Coordinates of C-alpha atoms in Angstrom, one line a residue:
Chain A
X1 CA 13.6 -30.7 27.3
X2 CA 13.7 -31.4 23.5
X3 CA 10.6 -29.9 22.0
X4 CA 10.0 -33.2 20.3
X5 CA 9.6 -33.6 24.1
X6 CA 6.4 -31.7 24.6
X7 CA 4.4 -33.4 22.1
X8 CA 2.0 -35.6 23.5
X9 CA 2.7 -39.2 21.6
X10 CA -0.3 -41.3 21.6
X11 CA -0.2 -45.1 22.9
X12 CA 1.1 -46.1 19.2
X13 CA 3.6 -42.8 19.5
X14 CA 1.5 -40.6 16.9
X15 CA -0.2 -37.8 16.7
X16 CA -2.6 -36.7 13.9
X17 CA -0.8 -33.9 11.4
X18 CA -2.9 -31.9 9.4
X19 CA -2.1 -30.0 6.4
X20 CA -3.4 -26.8 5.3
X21 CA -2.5 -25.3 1.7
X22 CA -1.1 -21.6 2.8
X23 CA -2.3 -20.0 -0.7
X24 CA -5.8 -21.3 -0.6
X25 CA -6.4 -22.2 3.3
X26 CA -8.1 -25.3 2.2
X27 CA -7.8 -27.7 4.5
X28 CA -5.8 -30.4 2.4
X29 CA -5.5 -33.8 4.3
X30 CA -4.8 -35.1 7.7
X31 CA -2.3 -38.0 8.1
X32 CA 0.0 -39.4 11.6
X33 CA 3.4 -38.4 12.7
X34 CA 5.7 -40.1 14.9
X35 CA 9.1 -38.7 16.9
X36 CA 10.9 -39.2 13.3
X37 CA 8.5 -38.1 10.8
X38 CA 8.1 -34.7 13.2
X39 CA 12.3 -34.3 13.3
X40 CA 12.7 -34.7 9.9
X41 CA 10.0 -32.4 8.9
X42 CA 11.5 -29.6 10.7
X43 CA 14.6 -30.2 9.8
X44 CA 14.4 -30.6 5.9
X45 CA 11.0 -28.5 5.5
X46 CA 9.3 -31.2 3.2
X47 CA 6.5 -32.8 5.0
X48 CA 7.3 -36.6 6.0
X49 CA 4.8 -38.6 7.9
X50 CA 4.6 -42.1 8.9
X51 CA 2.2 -44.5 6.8
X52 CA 0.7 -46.7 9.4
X53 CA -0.4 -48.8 6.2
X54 CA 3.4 -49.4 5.4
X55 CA 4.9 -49.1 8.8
X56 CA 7.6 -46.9 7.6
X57 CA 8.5 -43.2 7.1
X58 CA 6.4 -41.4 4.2
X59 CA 7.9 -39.0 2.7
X60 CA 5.2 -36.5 0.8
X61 CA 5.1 -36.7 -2.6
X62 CA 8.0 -39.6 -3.2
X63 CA 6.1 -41.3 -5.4
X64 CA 3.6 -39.0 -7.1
X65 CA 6.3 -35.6 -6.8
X66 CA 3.4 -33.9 -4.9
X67 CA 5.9 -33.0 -2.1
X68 CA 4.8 -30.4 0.5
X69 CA 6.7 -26.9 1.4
X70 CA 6.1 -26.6 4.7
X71 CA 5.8 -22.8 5.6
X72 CA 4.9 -23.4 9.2
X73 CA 4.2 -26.1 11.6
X74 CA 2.4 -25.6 14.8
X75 CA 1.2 -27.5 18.0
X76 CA -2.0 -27.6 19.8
X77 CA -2.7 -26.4 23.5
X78 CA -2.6 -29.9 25.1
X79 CA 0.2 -31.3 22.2
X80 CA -1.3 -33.7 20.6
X81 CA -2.0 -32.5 17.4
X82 CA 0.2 -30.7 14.8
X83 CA -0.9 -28.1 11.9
X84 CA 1.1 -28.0 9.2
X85 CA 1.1 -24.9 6.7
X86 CA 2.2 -25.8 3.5
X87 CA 2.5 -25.2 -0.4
X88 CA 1.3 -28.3 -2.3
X89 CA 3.8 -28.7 -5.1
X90 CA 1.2 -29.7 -7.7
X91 CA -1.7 -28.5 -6.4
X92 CA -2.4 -32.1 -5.7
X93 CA -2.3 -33.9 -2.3
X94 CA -4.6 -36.6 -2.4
X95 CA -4.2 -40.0 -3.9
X96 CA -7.4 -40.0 -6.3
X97 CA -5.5 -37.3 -7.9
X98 CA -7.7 -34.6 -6.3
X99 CA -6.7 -31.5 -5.2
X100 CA -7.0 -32.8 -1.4
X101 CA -8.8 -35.7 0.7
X102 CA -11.7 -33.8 1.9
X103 CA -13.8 -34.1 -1.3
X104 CA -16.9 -35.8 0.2
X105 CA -19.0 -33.9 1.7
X106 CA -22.7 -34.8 3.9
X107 CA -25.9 -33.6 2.3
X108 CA -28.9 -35.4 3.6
X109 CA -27.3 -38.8 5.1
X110 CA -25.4 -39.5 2.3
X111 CA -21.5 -37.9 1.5
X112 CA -21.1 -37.0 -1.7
X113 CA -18.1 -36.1 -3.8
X114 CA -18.5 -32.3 -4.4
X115 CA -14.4 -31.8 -5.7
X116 CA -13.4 -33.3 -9.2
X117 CA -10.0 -35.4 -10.2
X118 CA -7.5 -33.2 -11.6
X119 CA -5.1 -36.0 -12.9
X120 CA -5.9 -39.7 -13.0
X121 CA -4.3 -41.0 -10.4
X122 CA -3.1 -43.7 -13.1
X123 CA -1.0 -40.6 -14.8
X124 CA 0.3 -39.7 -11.4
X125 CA 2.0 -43.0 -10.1
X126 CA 4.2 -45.5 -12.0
X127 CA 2.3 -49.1 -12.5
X128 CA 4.6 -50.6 -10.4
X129 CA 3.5 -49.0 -7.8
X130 CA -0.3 -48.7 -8.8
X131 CA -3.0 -49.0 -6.0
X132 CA -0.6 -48.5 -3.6
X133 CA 0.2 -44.7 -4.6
X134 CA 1.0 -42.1 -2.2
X135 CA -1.4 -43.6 0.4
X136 CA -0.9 -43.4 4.0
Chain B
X1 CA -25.9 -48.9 4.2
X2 CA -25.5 -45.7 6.7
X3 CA -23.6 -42.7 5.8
X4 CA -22.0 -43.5 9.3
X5 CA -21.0 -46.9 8.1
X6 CA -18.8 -45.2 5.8
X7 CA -17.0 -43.9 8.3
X8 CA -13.7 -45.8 9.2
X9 CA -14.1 -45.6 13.1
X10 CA -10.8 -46.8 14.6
X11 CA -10.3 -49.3 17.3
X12 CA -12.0 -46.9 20.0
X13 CA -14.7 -46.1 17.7
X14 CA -13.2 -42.6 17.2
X15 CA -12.1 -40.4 14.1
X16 CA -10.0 -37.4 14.5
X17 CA -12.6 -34.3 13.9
X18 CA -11.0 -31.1 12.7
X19 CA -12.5 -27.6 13.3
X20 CA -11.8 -24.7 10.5
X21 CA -13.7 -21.2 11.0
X22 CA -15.7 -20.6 7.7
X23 CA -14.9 -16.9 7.6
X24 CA -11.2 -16.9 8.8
X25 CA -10.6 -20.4 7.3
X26 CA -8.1 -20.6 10.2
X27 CA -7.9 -24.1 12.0
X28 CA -9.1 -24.1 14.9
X29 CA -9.1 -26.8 16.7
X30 CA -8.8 -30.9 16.6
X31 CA -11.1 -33.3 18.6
X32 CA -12.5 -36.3 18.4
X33 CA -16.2 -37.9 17.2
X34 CA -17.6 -41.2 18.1
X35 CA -20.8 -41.9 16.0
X36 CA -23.1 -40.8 18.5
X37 CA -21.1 -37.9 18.1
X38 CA -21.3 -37.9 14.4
X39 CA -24.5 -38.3 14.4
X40 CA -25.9 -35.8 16.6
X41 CA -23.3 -33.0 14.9
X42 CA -24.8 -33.7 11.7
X43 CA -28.8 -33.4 13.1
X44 CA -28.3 -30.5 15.4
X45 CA -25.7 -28.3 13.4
X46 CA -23.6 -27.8 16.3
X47 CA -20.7 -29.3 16.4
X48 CA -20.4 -32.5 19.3
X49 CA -17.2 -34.5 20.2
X50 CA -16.1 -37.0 22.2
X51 CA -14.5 -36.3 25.1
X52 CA -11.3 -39.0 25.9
X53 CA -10.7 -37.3 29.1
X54 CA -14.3 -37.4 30.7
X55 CA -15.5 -40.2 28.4
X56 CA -18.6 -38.7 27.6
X57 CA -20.0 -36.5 25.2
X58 CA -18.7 -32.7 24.8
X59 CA -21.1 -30.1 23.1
X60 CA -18.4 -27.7 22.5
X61 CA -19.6 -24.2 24.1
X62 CA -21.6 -26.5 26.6
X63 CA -19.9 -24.4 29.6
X64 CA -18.0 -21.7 27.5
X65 CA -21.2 -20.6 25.3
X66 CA -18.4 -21.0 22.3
X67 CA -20.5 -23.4 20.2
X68 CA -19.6 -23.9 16.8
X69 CA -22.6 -23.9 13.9
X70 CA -21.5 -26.4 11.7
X71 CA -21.7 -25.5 7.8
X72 CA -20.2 -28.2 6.4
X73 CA -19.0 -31.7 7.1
X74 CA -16.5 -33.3 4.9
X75 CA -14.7 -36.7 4.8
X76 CA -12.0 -37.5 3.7
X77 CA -10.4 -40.3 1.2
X78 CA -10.4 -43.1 3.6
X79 CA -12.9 -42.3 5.7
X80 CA -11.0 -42.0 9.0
X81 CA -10.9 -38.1 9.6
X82 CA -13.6 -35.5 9.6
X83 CA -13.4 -31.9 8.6
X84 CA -16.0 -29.1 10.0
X85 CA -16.3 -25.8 8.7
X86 CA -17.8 -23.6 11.1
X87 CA -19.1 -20.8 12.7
X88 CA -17.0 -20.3 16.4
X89 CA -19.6 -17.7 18.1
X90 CA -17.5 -15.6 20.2
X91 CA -14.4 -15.6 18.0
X92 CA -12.4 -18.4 20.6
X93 CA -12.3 -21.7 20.1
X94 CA -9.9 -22.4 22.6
X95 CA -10.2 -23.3 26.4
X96 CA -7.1 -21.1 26.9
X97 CA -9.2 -18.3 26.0
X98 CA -7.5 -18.1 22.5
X99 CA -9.0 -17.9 19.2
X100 CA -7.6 -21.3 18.2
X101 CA -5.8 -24.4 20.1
X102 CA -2.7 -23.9 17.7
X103 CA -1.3 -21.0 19.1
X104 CA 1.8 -22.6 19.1
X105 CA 4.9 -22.4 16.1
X106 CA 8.1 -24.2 15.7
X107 CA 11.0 -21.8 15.6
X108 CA 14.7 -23.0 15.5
X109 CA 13.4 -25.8 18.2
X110 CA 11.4 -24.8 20.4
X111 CA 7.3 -24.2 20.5
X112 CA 6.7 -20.7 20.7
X113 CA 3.3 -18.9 21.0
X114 CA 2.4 -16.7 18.6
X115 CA -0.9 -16.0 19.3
X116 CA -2.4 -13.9 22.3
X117 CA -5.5 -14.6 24.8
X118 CA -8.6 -12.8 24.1
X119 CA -10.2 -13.9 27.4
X120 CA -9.0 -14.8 30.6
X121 CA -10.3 -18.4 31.2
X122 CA -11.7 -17.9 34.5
X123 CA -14.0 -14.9 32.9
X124 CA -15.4 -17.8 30.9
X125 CA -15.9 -20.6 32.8
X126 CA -17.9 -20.8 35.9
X127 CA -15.8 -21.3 39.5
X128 CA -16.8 -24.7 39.9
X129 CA -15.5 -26.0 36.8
X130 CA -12.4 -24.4 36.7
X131 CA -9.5 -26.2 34.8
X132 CA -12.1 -28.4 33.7
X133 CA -13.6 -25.9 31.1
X134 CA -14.0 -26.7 27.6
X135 CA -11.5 -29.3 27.8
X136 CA -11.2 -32.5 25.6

């Protein structure tokens, strides 16, 4: 059996993929996976996942060059979710141009943003694609 | 409007809920939160999921007595994934008796694990729930 095999594909064939930044430990984003997006990940180490947004392959960072090493990638105990260590080229992951996704956080019923912008997002992605951006 | 408004709940009314420990900031674990769950995470400070499989909810530790304080909750850019930093009492997070559910790593195809069992599962979970356990 192909290892791609043992991963537990949900009803849409996807599984959530997180990334964690190896140097730091912060957890950086989590985004969706499918057969392809897992394959190709292993295969060329540079984190791909698959936008459900766009309906197609996303390749990290092929818009905004914040591409992801991937050190290590690991499975859960029932398979359906994948951990992926990485370095985030950059030191940016997330769209807004912060250093990752996870920069609200809950303080008395309300989520507010504790993490600042390191690069206008406007700086990070051409205008053609603006808005759009390295979005899942 | 509600801080759980702002949560993008999917078509199930779930969000993928990821568990890091606050001291190891090791990933521990993935689940999932409805906004009962959400909710009662947030008042309590220990950290509640839904359960797919038994489609109710799962106070993690309910059976194990491996709760998780919760220190933190963050969300994330588009609102549709949840981050916990926590406190795992016991050290194992994992219904397999390990530390963490991914205790599994990709080498040259196949899923090896890489990480051993600190306590035999049937030490921690009473008889008559046996390969039930701590389940999602």
């Amino acid at each position: 059996m192909s290892w791609l095999d043992e991963v537990r594909w949900d009803e849409q064939g996807l599984v959530p993929a997180i990334a964690q930044d190896d140097r730091t430990g912060r957890v950086l984003m989590v985004a969706w996976m499918n057969r392809a997006a897992l394959q190709e990940t292993a295969r060329t180490g540079r984190a791909v996942y698959w936008s459900r947004s766009r309906g197609r392959l996303w390749r990290k960072g092929e818009e905004s060059g914040h591409v992801q090493r991937v050190k290590a990638i690991r499975l859960d105990c029932d398979g359906d979710a994948v951990l992926l260590t990485v370095e985030q080229v950059g030191g940016i992951a997330c769209h807004t141009g912060r250093e990752r996704c996870f920069f609200r956080e809950w303080r008395e019923e309300r989520w507010v943003v504790t993490e600042p912008v390191i690069k206008d997002p406007e700086r990070i992605y051409p205008a053609s694609v603006k808005g759009k951006g390295d979005e899942p």
